[in-house]
Short mmCIF file of C-alpha atoms in Angstrom, two decimals:
data_model
loop_
_atom_site.label_atom_id
_atom_site.label_comp_id
_atom_site.label_asym_id
_atom_site.label_seq_id
_atom_site.Cartn_x
_atom_site.Cartn_y
_atom_site.Cartn_z
CA UNK A 10 22.14 20.33 -1.43
CA UNK A 11 21.03 21.61 1.99
CA UNK A 12 17.52 21.14 3.30
CA UNK A 13 17.32 24.81 4.30
CA UNK A 14 18.05 25.99 0.76
CA UNK A 15 15.29 27.11 -1.59
CA UNK A 16 16.14 24.31 -4.03
CA UNK A 17 16.02 21.76 -1.22
CA UNK A 18 12.58 22.90 -0.14
CA UNK A 19 11.23 22.82 -3.69
CA UNK A 20 12.71 19.36 -4.27
CA UNK A 21 11.05 18.07 -1.12
CA UNK A 22 7.73 19.60 -2.17
CA UNK A 23 7.92 17.81 -5.53
CA UNK A 24 8.65 14.45 -3.90
CA UNK A 25 5.85 14.84 -1.32
CA UNK A 26 3.24 15.81 -3.92
CA UNK A 27 4.34 13.12 -6.38
CA UNK A 28 4.43 10.22 -3.96
CA UNK A 29 1.30 11.57 -2.26
CA UNK A 30 -0.73 11.01 -5.44
CA UNK A 31 0.14 7.32 -5.40
CA UNK A 32 -0.35 6.94 -1.62
CA UNK A 33 -3.78 8.55 -1.67
CA UNK A 34 -5.14 6.67 -4.64
CA UNK A 35 -6.06 3.49 -2.80
CA UNK A 36 -8.00 5.05 0.07
CA UNK A 37 -9.89 7.55 -2.06
CA UNK A 38 -10.90 5.02 -4.72
CA UNK A 39 -12.15 2.66 -2.00
CA UNK A 40 -14.61 5.32 -0.84
CA UNK A 41 -15.89 5.80 -4.39
CA UNK A 42 -16.60 2.13 -5.14
CA UNK A 43 -20.36 2.16 -4.44
CA UNK A 44 -20.79 5.27 -6.61
CA UNK A 45 -18.72 3.70 -9.40
CA UNK A 46 -20.85 0.54 -9.26
CA UNK A 47 -24.08 2.53 -9.45
CA UNK A 48 -22.78 4.34 -12.55
CA UNK A 49 -20.85 1.64 -14.43
CA UNK A 50 -22.11 -1.62 -12.94
CA UNK A 51 -19.76 -4.57 -12.59
CA UNK A 52 -20.93 -5.77 -9.18
CA UNK A 53 -18.47 -6.89 -6.53
CA UNK A 54 -15.95 -8.28 -9.06
CA UNK A 55 -15.89 -4.85 -10.70
CA UNK A 56 -15.14 -3.25 -7.34
CA UNK A 57 -12.41 -5.79 -6.59
CA UNK A 58 -10.76 -5.26 -9.98
CA UNK A 59 -11.00 -1.47 -9.66
CA UNK A 60 -8.79 -1.83 -6.57
CA UNK A 61 -6.72 -4.82 -7.68
CA UNK A 62 -5.78 -3.73 -11.22
CA UNK A 63 -3.84 -0.83 -9.69
CA UNK A 64 -2.27 -2.93 -6.93
CA UNK A 65 -1.36 -5.72 -9.38
CA UNK A 66 0.78 -3.62 -11.71
CA UNK A 67 2.25 -1.67 -8.79
CA UNK A 68 3.25 -4.84 -6.88
CA UNK A 69 4.64 -6.54 -9.99
CA UNK A 70 6.70 -3.59 -11.26
CA UNK A 71 7.80 -1.56 -8.22
CA UNK A 72 11.21 -3.25 -8.09
CA UNK A 73 11.63 -2.70 -11.83
CA UNK A 74 10.76 0.98 -11.34
CA UNK A 75 13.53 1.35 -8.78
CA UNK A 76 16.07 -0.37 -11.06
CA UNK A 77 15.09 1.79 -14.03
CA UNK A 78 15.64 4.92 -11.96
CA UNK A 79 19.11 3.73 -10.93
CA UNK A 80 20.06 3.07 -14.55
CA UNK A 81 18.34 5.77 -16.59
CA UNK A 82 18.20 8.57 -14.04
CA UNK A 83 15.90 8.87 -11.06
CA UNK A 84 14.49 12.28 -11.97
CA UNK A 85 13.76 11.14 -15.52
CA UNK A 86 11.93 8.00 -14.42
CA UNK A 87 10.10 9.90 -11.67
CA UNK A 88 8.84 12.51 -14.15
CA UNK A 89 7.80 9.81 -16.63
CA UNK A 90 5.95 8.02 -13.80
CA UNK A 91 4.10 11.15 -12.72
CA UNK A 92 3.16 11.98 -16.31
CA UNK A 93 2.05 8.39 -16.95
CA UNK A 94 -0.01 8.42 -13.74
CA UNK A 95 -1.76 11.64 -14.79
CA UNK A 96 -2.58 10.36 -18.28
CA UNK A 97 -3.96 7.13 -16.83
CA UNK A 98 -6.02 9.21 -14.37
CA UNK A 99 -7.63 10.99 -17.33
CA UNK A 100 -8.55 7.61 -18.80
CA UNK A 101 -10.08 6.63 -15.45
CA UNK A 102 -12.05 9.88 -15.30
CA UNK A 103 -13.61 9.44 -18.74
CA UNK A 104 -14.08 5.65 -18.59
CA UNK A 105 -17.45 4.74 -20.17
CA UNK A 106 -17.50 1.16 -18.81
CA UNK A 107 -16.16 -0.74 -15.84
CA UNK A 108 -13.81 -2.67 -18.16
CA UNK A 109 -12.19 0.55 -19.41
CA UNK A 110 -11.88 1.81 -15.84
CA UNK A 111 -10.16 -1.39 -14.73
CA UNK A 112 -7.71 -1.21 -17.63
CA UNK A 113 -6.96 2.44 -16.87
CA UNK A 114 -6.39 1.58 -13.21
CA UNK A 115 -3.81 -0.98 -14.30
CA UNK A 116 -2.04 1.76 -16.26
CA UNK A 117 -2.16 3.99 -13.18
CA UNK A 118 -0.36 1.28 -11.24
CA UNK A 119 2.46 1.26 -13.81
CA UNK A 120 2.92 5.00 -13.31
CA UNK A 121 2.94 4.54 -9.53
CA UNK A 122 5.57 1.80 -9.85
CA UNK A 123 7.80 4.25 -11.73
CA UNK A 124 7.40 7.22 -9.39
CA UNK A 125 7.13 5.62 -5.94
CA UNK A 126 10.66 4.16 -5.58
CA UNK A 127 12.22 7.28 -7.06
CA UNK A 128 10.91 9.78 -4.51
CA UNK A 129 12.83 8.44 -1.53
CA UNK A 130 15.89 7.59 -3.65
CA UNK A 131 16.03 11.17 -4.97
CA UNK A 132 15.87 12.58 -1.44
CA UNK A 133 18.65 10.25 -0.24
CA UNK A 134 20.88 11.05 -3.22
CA UNK A 135 20.31 14.81 -3.37
CA UNK A 136 20.84 16.04 0.20
CA UNK A 137 24.09 16.23 2.13
CA UNK A 138 24.45 13.35 4.63
CA UNK A 139 23.57 15.40 7.73
CA UNK A 140 20.31 16.61 6.12
CA UNK A 141 19.08 13.25 4.78
CA UNK A 142 17.47 12.11 8.03
CA UNK A 143 15.57 15.36 8.61
CA UNK A 144 14.52 15.46 4.93
CA UNK A 145 13.15 11.92 5.09
CA UNK A 146 11.39 12.83 8.35
CA UNK A 147 9.70 15.83 6.72
CA UNK A 148 8.78 13.69 3.69
CA UNK A 149 7.26 10.99 5.93
CA UNK A 150 5.42 13.46 8.14
CA UNK A 151 3.85 15.51 5.35
CA UNK A 152 3.01 12.35 3.40
CA UNK A 153 1.17 11.25 6.54
CA UNK A 154 -0.73 14.52 6.70
CA UNK A 155 -1.68 14.09 3.05
CA UNK A 156 -2.87 10.57 3.79
CA UNK A 157 -4.94 11.88 6.70
CA UNK A 158 -6.79 14.57 4.76
CA UNK A 159 -7.10 12.48 1.58
CA UNK A 160 -10.19 10.48 2.60
CA UNK A 161 -11.94 13.67 3.71
CA UNK A 162 -11.20 15.44 0.43
CA UNK A 163 -12.00 12.33 -1.58
CA UNK A 164 -15.25 11.69 0.26
CA UNK A 165 -16.29 15.32 -0.22
CA UNK A 166 -15.49 15.15 -3.94
CA UNK A 167 -17.50 11.94 -4.40
CA UNK A 168 -20.44 13.44 -2.49
CA UNK A 169 -20.44 16.90 -4.06
CA UNK A 170 -18.91 16.51 -7.54
CA UNK A 171 -18.96 12.82 -8.43
CA UNK A 172 -16.53 9.90 -8.43
CA UNK A 173 -14.81 10.98 -11.67
CA UNK A 174 -13.46 14.08 -9.92
CA UNK A 175 -11.11 11.99 -7.75
CA UNK A 176 -9.18 11.15 -10.93
CA UNK A 177 -9.35 14.60 -12.53
CA UNK A 178 -7.71 16.16 -9.47
CA UNK A 179 -4.49 14.23 -10.23
CA UNK A 180 -3.94 16.19 -13.45
CA UNK A 181 -3.14 19.67 -12.01
CA UNK A 182 -1.17 18.03 -9.18
CA UNK A 183 0.93 16.14 -11.70
CA UNK A 184 1.56 19.28 -13.74
CA UNK A 185 2.93 21.05 -10.64
CA UNK A 186 5.12 18.05 -9.74
CA UNK A 187 6.58 17.79 -13.25
CA UNK A 188 7.36 21.53 -13.34
CA UNK A 189 9.02 21.46 -9.92
CA UNK A 190 11.01 18.35 -10.81
CA UNK A 191 12.37 19.74 -14.05
CA UNK A 192 13.25 23.08 -12.45
CA UNK A 193 14.61 22.04 -9.04
CA UNK A 194 15.49 18.30 -8.94
CA UNK A 195 19.03 17.27 -9.99
CA UNK A 196 19.54 14.08 -11.96
CA UNK A 197 21.09 11.15 -10.08
CA UNK A 198 21.77 7.51 -10.89
CA UNK A 199 22.57 4.40 -8.87
CA UNK A 200 23.97 0.91 -9.34
CA UNK A 201 24.04 0.00 -13.03
CA UNK A 202 22.46 -3.43 -12.70
CA UNK A 203 20.98 -5.31 -15.64
CA UNK A 204 17.20 -5.43 -15.54
CA UNK A 205 15.58 -8.79 -14.86
CA UNK A 206 12.79 -8.40 -17.39
CA UNK A 207 12.08 -12.13 -17.37
CA UNK A 208 11.52 -12.03 -13.61
CA UNK A 209 9.24 -9.01 -13.95
CA UNK A 210 7.18 -10.73 -16.65
CA UNK A 211 6.80 -13.90 -14.58
CA UNK A 212 5.79 -11.91 -11.50
CA UNK A 213 3.16 -9.91 -13.39
CA UNK A 214 1.73 -12.99 -15.13
CA UNK A 215 1.68 -15.11 -11.98
CA UNK A 216 -0.03 -12.47 -9.86
CA UNK A 217 -2.52 -11.69 -12.66
CA UNK A 218 -3.49 -15.35 -13.10
CA UNK A 219 -3.76 -15.95 -9.36
CA UNK A 220 -5.80 -12.79 -8.75
CA UNK A 221 -8.17 -13.58 -11.62
CA UNK A 222 -8.66 -17.08 -10.28
CA UNK A 223 -9.46 -15.80 -6.77
CA UNK A 224 -11.89 -13.10 -7.92
CA UNK A 225 -13.65 -15.31 -10.45
CA UNK A 226 -13.40 -18.45 -8.25
CA UNK A 227 -11.57 -20.41 -10.95
CA UNK A 228 -9.21 -23.10 -9.64
CA UNK A 229 -7.60 -23.48 -13.06
CA UNK A 230 -6.43 -19.86 -13.17
CA UNK A 231 -5.37 -19.94 -9.52
CA UNK A 232 -3.26 -23.06 -9.97
CA UNK A 233 -1.81 -21.58 -13.16
CA UNK A 234 -0.80 -18.47 -11.23
CA UNK A 235 0.93 -20.54 -8.55
CA UNK A 236 2.82 -22.50 -11.21
CA UNK A 237 4.04 -19.29 -12.86
CA UNK A 238 5.10 -17.85 -9.49
CA UNK A 239 7.02 -21.08 -8.77
CA UNK A 240 8.75 -20.61 -12.13
CA UNK A 241 9.65 -17.08 -11.00
CA UNK A 242 11.42 -18.48 -7.92
CA UNK A 243 13.38 -20.94 -10.09
CA UNK A 244 14.27 -18.12 -12.47
CA UNK A 245 15.56 -16.02 -9.56
CA UNK A 246 17.85 -18.88 -8.52
CA UNK A 247 19.30 -19.26 -12.01
CA UNK A 248 19.64 -15.68 -13.29
CA UNK A 249 22.76 -13.68 -12.41
CA UNK A 250 20.66 -10.46 -12.31
CA UNK A 251 17.87 -11.52 -9.97
CA UNK A 252 15.05 -9.08 -9.32
CA UNK A 253 14.77 -10.60 -5.81
CA UNK A 254 18.09 -11.84 -4.35
CA UNK A 255 16.92 -15.04 -2.67
CA UNK A 256 19.96 -15.16 -0.40
CA UNK A 257 18.32 -12.45 1.71
CA UNK A 258 15.74 -15.01 2.82
CA UNK A 259 18.47 -17.15 4.36
CA UNK A 260 18.28 -14.72 7.28
CA UNK A 261 15.55 -15.94 9.64
CA UNK A 262 14.57 -12.45 10.77
CA UNK A 263 14.22 -11.13 7.20
CA UNK A 264 12.02 -14.09 6.26
CA UNK A 265 9.90 -13.78 9.41
CA UNK A 266 9.47 -10.03 8.96
CA UNK A 267 8.19 -10.55 5.43
CA UNK A 268 5.80 -13.30 6.56
CA UNK A 269 4.47 -10.86 9.15
CA UNK A 270 4.26 -8.16 6.46
CA UNK A 271 2.19 -10.42 4.22
CA UNK A 272 -0.29 -11.30 6.98
CA UNK A 273 -0.53 -7.76 8.37
CA UNK A 274 -0.92 -5.85 5.12
CA UNK A 275 -3.29 -8.45 3.71
CA UNK A 276 -5.49 -8.01 6.78
CA UNK A 277 -5.26 -4.21 6.61
CA UNK A 278 -6.24 -4.07 2.95
CA UNK A 279 -9.15 -6.51 3.17
CA UNK A 280 -10.55 -5.06 6.41
CA UNK A 281 -10.35 -1.52 5.00
CA UNK A 282 -12.03 -2.63 1.75
CA UNK A 283 -14.87 -4.30 3.66
CA UNK A 284 -15.33 -1.55 6.27
CA UNK A 285 -15.91 1.35 3.87
CA UNK A 286 -18.46 -0.77 1.98
CA UNK A 287 -20.17 -1.89 5.21
CA UNK A 288 -20.44 1.71 6.37
CA UNK A 289 -22.07 2.73 3.08
CA UNK A 290 -24.18 -0.32 2.18
CA UNK A 291 -25.32 -1.29 5.71
CA UNK A 292 -24.88 1.73 7.99
CA UNK A 293 -25.98 4.23 5.33
CA UNK A 294 -22.94 6.50 5.65
CA UNK A 295 -21.99 8.88 2.85
CA UNK A 296 -18.52 8.54 1.29
CA UNK A 297 -17.34 11.53 3.33
CA UNK A 298 -18.65 10.01 6.57
CA UNK A 299 -17.08 6.65 5.72
CA UNK A 300 -13.78 8.42 5.09
CA UNK A 301 -13.78 9.65 8.69
CA UNK A 302 -13.19 6.08 9.87
CA UNK A 303 -9.58 6.18 8.64
CA UNK A 304 -8.63 9.49 10.26
CA UNK A 305 -7.99 8.43 13.91
CA UNK A 306 -5.49 5.72 12.95
CA UNK A 307 -3.59 8.09 10.67
CA UNK A 308 -3.41 10.80 13.35
CA UNK A 309 -2.08 8.30 15.89
CA UNK A 310 0.54 7.14 13.37
CA UNK A 311 1.64 10.74 12.82
CA UNK A 312 1.92 11.47 16.53
CA UNK A 313 3.57 8.31 17.82
CA UNK A 314 5.29 6.34 15.02
CA UNK A 315 8.68 7.93 15.68
CA UNK A 316 8.43 6.97 19.35
CA UNK A 317 7.59 3.38 18.38
CA UNK A 318 10.61 3.33 16.08
CA UNK A 319 12.85 4.55 18.91
CA UNK A 320 11.38 1.90 21.21
CA UNK A 321 12.14 -0.83 18.67
CA UNK A 322 15.71 0.42 18.46
CA UNK A 323 16.12 0.12 22.25
CA UNK A 324 14.35 -3.17 22.97
CA UNK A 325 14.30 -4.81 19.54
CA UNK A 326 11.32 -5.27 17.22
CA UNK A 327 10.09 -8.59 18.66
CA UNK A 328 7.62 -7.41 21.29
CA UNK A 329 6.19 -4.40 19.42
CA UNK A 330 5.63 -6.68 16.41
CA UNK A 331 4.05 -9.30 18.67
CA UNK A 332 1.59 -7.05 20.50
CA UNK A 333 0.91 -4.55 17.68
CA UNK A 334 -1.05 -7.00 15.50
CA UNK A 335 -2.95 -8.27 18.56
CA UNK A 336 -4.03 -4.73 19.49
CA UNK A 337 -5.06 -4.02 15.88
CA UNK A 338 -7.05 -7.25 15.87
CA UNK A 339 -8.91 -5.91 18.92
CA UNK A 340 -9.82 -2.82 16.92
CA UNK A 341 -11.27 -4.98 14.14
CA UNK A 342 -13.33 -6.90 16.69
CA UNK A 343 -14.80 -3.62 17.96
CA UNK A 344 -15.83 -2.81 14.38
CA UNK A 345 -18.08 -5.86 14.42
CA UNK A 346 -20.58 -3.61 16.24
CA UNK A 347 -21.20 -1.75 12.95
CA UNK A 348 -24.75 -2.38 11.67
CA UNK A 349 -27.72 -0.48 10.28
CA UNK A 350 -28.04 1.49 13.54
CA UNK A 351 -24.36 2.49 13.73
CA UNK A 352 -23.28 5.66 15.49
CA UNK A 353 -19.82 6.87 14.47
CA UNK A 354 -18.77 7.98 17.98
CA UNK A 355 -19.88 4.77 19.69
CA UNK A 356 -19.43 2.02 17.09
CA UNK A 357 -16.66 3.26 14.74
CA UNK A 358 -14.35 5.62 16.64
CA UNK A 359 -13.34 3.28 19.52
CA UNK A 360 -12.34 0.55 17.06
CA UNK A 361 -10.45 3.06 14.93
CA UNK A 362 -8.45 4.25 17.95
CA UNK A 363 -7.55 0.73 19.10
CA UNK A 364 -6.73 -0.29 15.53
CA UNK A 365 -4.50 2.77 15.14
CA UNK A 366 -2.65 2.11 18.39
CA UNK A 367 -1.81 -1.36 17.09
CA UNK A 368 -0.47 0.10 13.86
CA UNK A 369 1.67 2.54 15.84
CA UNK A 370 3.24 -0.39 17.68
CA UNK A 371 3.99 -2.52 14.65
CA UNK A 372 4.72 -0.44 11.52
CA UNK A 373 8.02 1.22 12.45
CA UNK A 374 9.43 -1.90 14.21
CA UNK A 375 8.53 -3.97 11.16
CA UNK A 376 10.59 -1.65 8.95
CA UNK A 377 13.40 -1.76 11.52
CA UNK A 378 13.43 -5.56 11.45
CA UNK A 379 13.54 -5.73 7.65
CA UNK A 380 16.36 -3.22 7.24
CA UNK A 381 18.39 -4.54 10.18
CA UNK A 382 18.29 -8.06 8.76
CA UNK A 383 19.87 -6.97 5.45
CA UNK A 384 23.50 -5.94 4.83
CA UNK A 385 23.95 -2.20 4.28
CA UNK A 386 24.68 -2.69 0.57
CA UNK A 387 21.32 -4.45 0.15
CA UNK A 388 19.14 -2.25 2.35
CA UNK A 389 17.50 -0.63 -0.68
CA UNK A 390 16.52 -3.91 -2.33
CA UNK A 391 15.43 -5.31 1.06
CA UNK A 392 13.08 -2.37 1.54
CA UNK A 393 11.82 -2.77 -2.03
CA UNK A 394 11.12 -6.46 -1.53
CA UNK A 395 9.21 -5.72 1.66
CA UNK A 396 7.18 -3.05 -0.16
CA UNK A 397 6.39 -5.52 -2.95
CA UNK A 398 5.35 -8.17 -0.39
CA UNK A 399 2.98 -5.66 1.24
CA UNK A 400 1.42 -4.72 -2.12
CA UNK A 401 1.08 -8.38 -3.13
CA UNK A 402 -0.61 -9.21 0.17
CA UNK A 403 -3.10 -6.37 -0.35
CA UNK A 404 -3.80 -7.57 -3.88
CA UNK A 405 -4.47 -11.20 -2.94
CA UNK A 406 -6.43 -10.43 0.24
CA UNK A 407 -8.89 -8.11 -1.51
CA UNK A 408 -9.30 -10.77 -4.21
CA UNK A 409 -9.71 -13.79 -1.93
CA UNK A 410 -11.35 -12.77 1.35
CA UNK A 411 -14.72 -11.37 0.09
CA UNK A 412 -15.72 -14.57 -1.78
CA UNK A 413 -14.42 -16.75 1.07
CA UNK A 414 -16.58 -14.70 3.44
CA UNK A 415 -19.65 -15.28 1.25
CA UNK A 416 -19.85 -11.83 -0.36
CA UNK A 417 -20.73 -12.61 -3.96
CA UNK A 418 -23.58 -12.53 -6.45
CA UNK A 419 -25.59 -9.68 -7.89
CA UNK A 420 -27.29 -8.97 -4.57
CA UNK A 421 -24.01 -8.42 -2.71
CA UNK A 422 -25.00 -4.78 -1.95
CA UNK A 423 -28.13 -5.95 -0.08
CA UNK A 424 -27.45 -5.22 3.63
CA UNK A 425 -28.80 -8.66 4.55
CA UNK A 426 -26.18 -10.24 2.28
CA UNK A 427 -23.22 -7.92 2.83
CA UNK A 428 -23.44 -7.62 6.63
CA UNK A 429 -22.79 -11.30 7.50
CA UNK A 430 -20.05 -11.40 4.87
CA UNK A 431 -18.42 -8.34 6.42
CA UNK A 432 -18.40 -10.04 9.81
CA UNK A 433 -16.90 -13.26 8.49
CA UNK A 434 -14.30 -11.37 6.42
CA UNK A 435 -13.36 -9.23 9.43
CA UNK A 436 -12.86 -12.35 11.56
CA UNK A 437 -10.57 -13.77 8.87
CA UNK A 438 -8.54 -10.55 9.04
CA UNK A 439 -8.39 -10.86 12.84
CA UNK A 440 -6.97 -14.35 12.42
CA UNK A 441 -4.32 -13.08 10.00
CA UNK A 442 -3.21 -10.43 12.48
CA UNK A 443 -2.96 -12.99 15.28
CA UNK A 444 -0.86 -15.23 13.04
CA UNK A 445 1.47 -12.28 12.38
CA UNK A 446 1.84 -11.65 16.11
CA UNK A 447 2.58 -15.32 16.78
CA UNK A 448 5.14 -15.37 13.96
CA UNK A 449 6.94 -12.36 15.41
CA UNK A 450 6.96 -13.88 18.91
CA UNK A 451 8.38 -17.16 17.63
CA UNK A 452 10.89 -16.03 15.00
CA UNK A 453 12.01 -12.47 15.76
CA UNK A 454 14.21 -12.37 18.84
CA UNK A 455 16.49 -10.17 20.87
CA UNK A 456 17.46 -6.53 21.08
CA UNK A 457 19.61 -6.51 17.95
CA UNK A 458 19.12 -3.83 15.33
CA UNK A 459 22.13 -4.60 13.10
CA UNK A 460 22.80 -7.49 10.71
CA UNK A 461 25.91 -8.46 12.66
CA UNK A 462 24.04 -8.69 15.96
CA UNK A 463 21.20 -10.64 14.37
CA UNK A 464 23.65 -13.11 12.87
CA UNK A 465 25.42 -13.46 16.21
CA UNK A 466 22.09 -14.13 17.90
CA UNK A 467 21.32 -16.89 15.40
#
């Protein structure tokens, strides 16, 4: 279809709204964590699991969701994912205990794993070749706008209506998306590849054990998780239908880009988790005011990401990926000024701007490096692997960094306890970003943006 057609516009609207629900969930729920704890209890582990249960199932199953769409029909799986996400949101909204909320969040992650890969695949498969690029650009841009206004809307809802409203709002959105999808989205399929259910089960179990061990500070569970994840790698080598084709990691640039992804997205998730809590527990900000801290970075990404992508195409991703994490680390260091006397304009905004400029430099070049290092026939799975690595990094960082930083115990919400833990955790995130920059400088070279040129350079 053509982008200018009525059907094309409605299809794009469905994909933007559907994927937007999943994109927004993390940032909005983060703002609601103190309110959830006051209502349901659970302490810091409850807050970690409220975030991590969603990320766990999403990280473990996102590649499976993409494969199911290719086999069973992308529209069908997308609609099932949106419906599943809405039903799980209802369970979150009515949860009487923190345990029920955590379980419902895990179900939400399953729905997100079904709908997220399908949105971009549907756009790519439905539009004529000359309209695919513009369609993806519109999808990316409007998804960014949604991400920008999400924390404001979410913070307002938590302040004015209550934390349960952030889950109820998904229900009417999902109804609109399902109606639009059934009416305007054609069915498409992809490569009919056998599902690696064994690999999916090992991934989910390994990440669950490891995350539980990190949150609960249990070495036995952590070691068990590592053993299961090692078994997953062996399984991928032996199965003819691998969920993760390990031969992709033979390319130095692909491996380096994913190492950088792990360090960068782990640092982003943990620093964001800690900042919104610091602003509320220590600085006394409302959820709406805390949500403002994410806006400058998102606006900068919207304005300048395409220029950073063009720059990476001209000069190669090495230097943007080297300096981007360093600049973002500078933004985190500026946020160390946050305390009980914090002023948003003086203590929060400058760090947010510097942090956002670093993200502008690194995000698009990172994607360029991942896709350029993979053959054209494997670009989809390469992107999916990189997405899964980012989600896994977020999951493990939010589980591990708070206890390492000394944020634990029933009095974690005491400003005198949380504030020094926030500073230590932020410094850990700074270190992760510097490691990512050093990795890019050492292992990602040259001006190449194609697999052939990268191989020639090696």
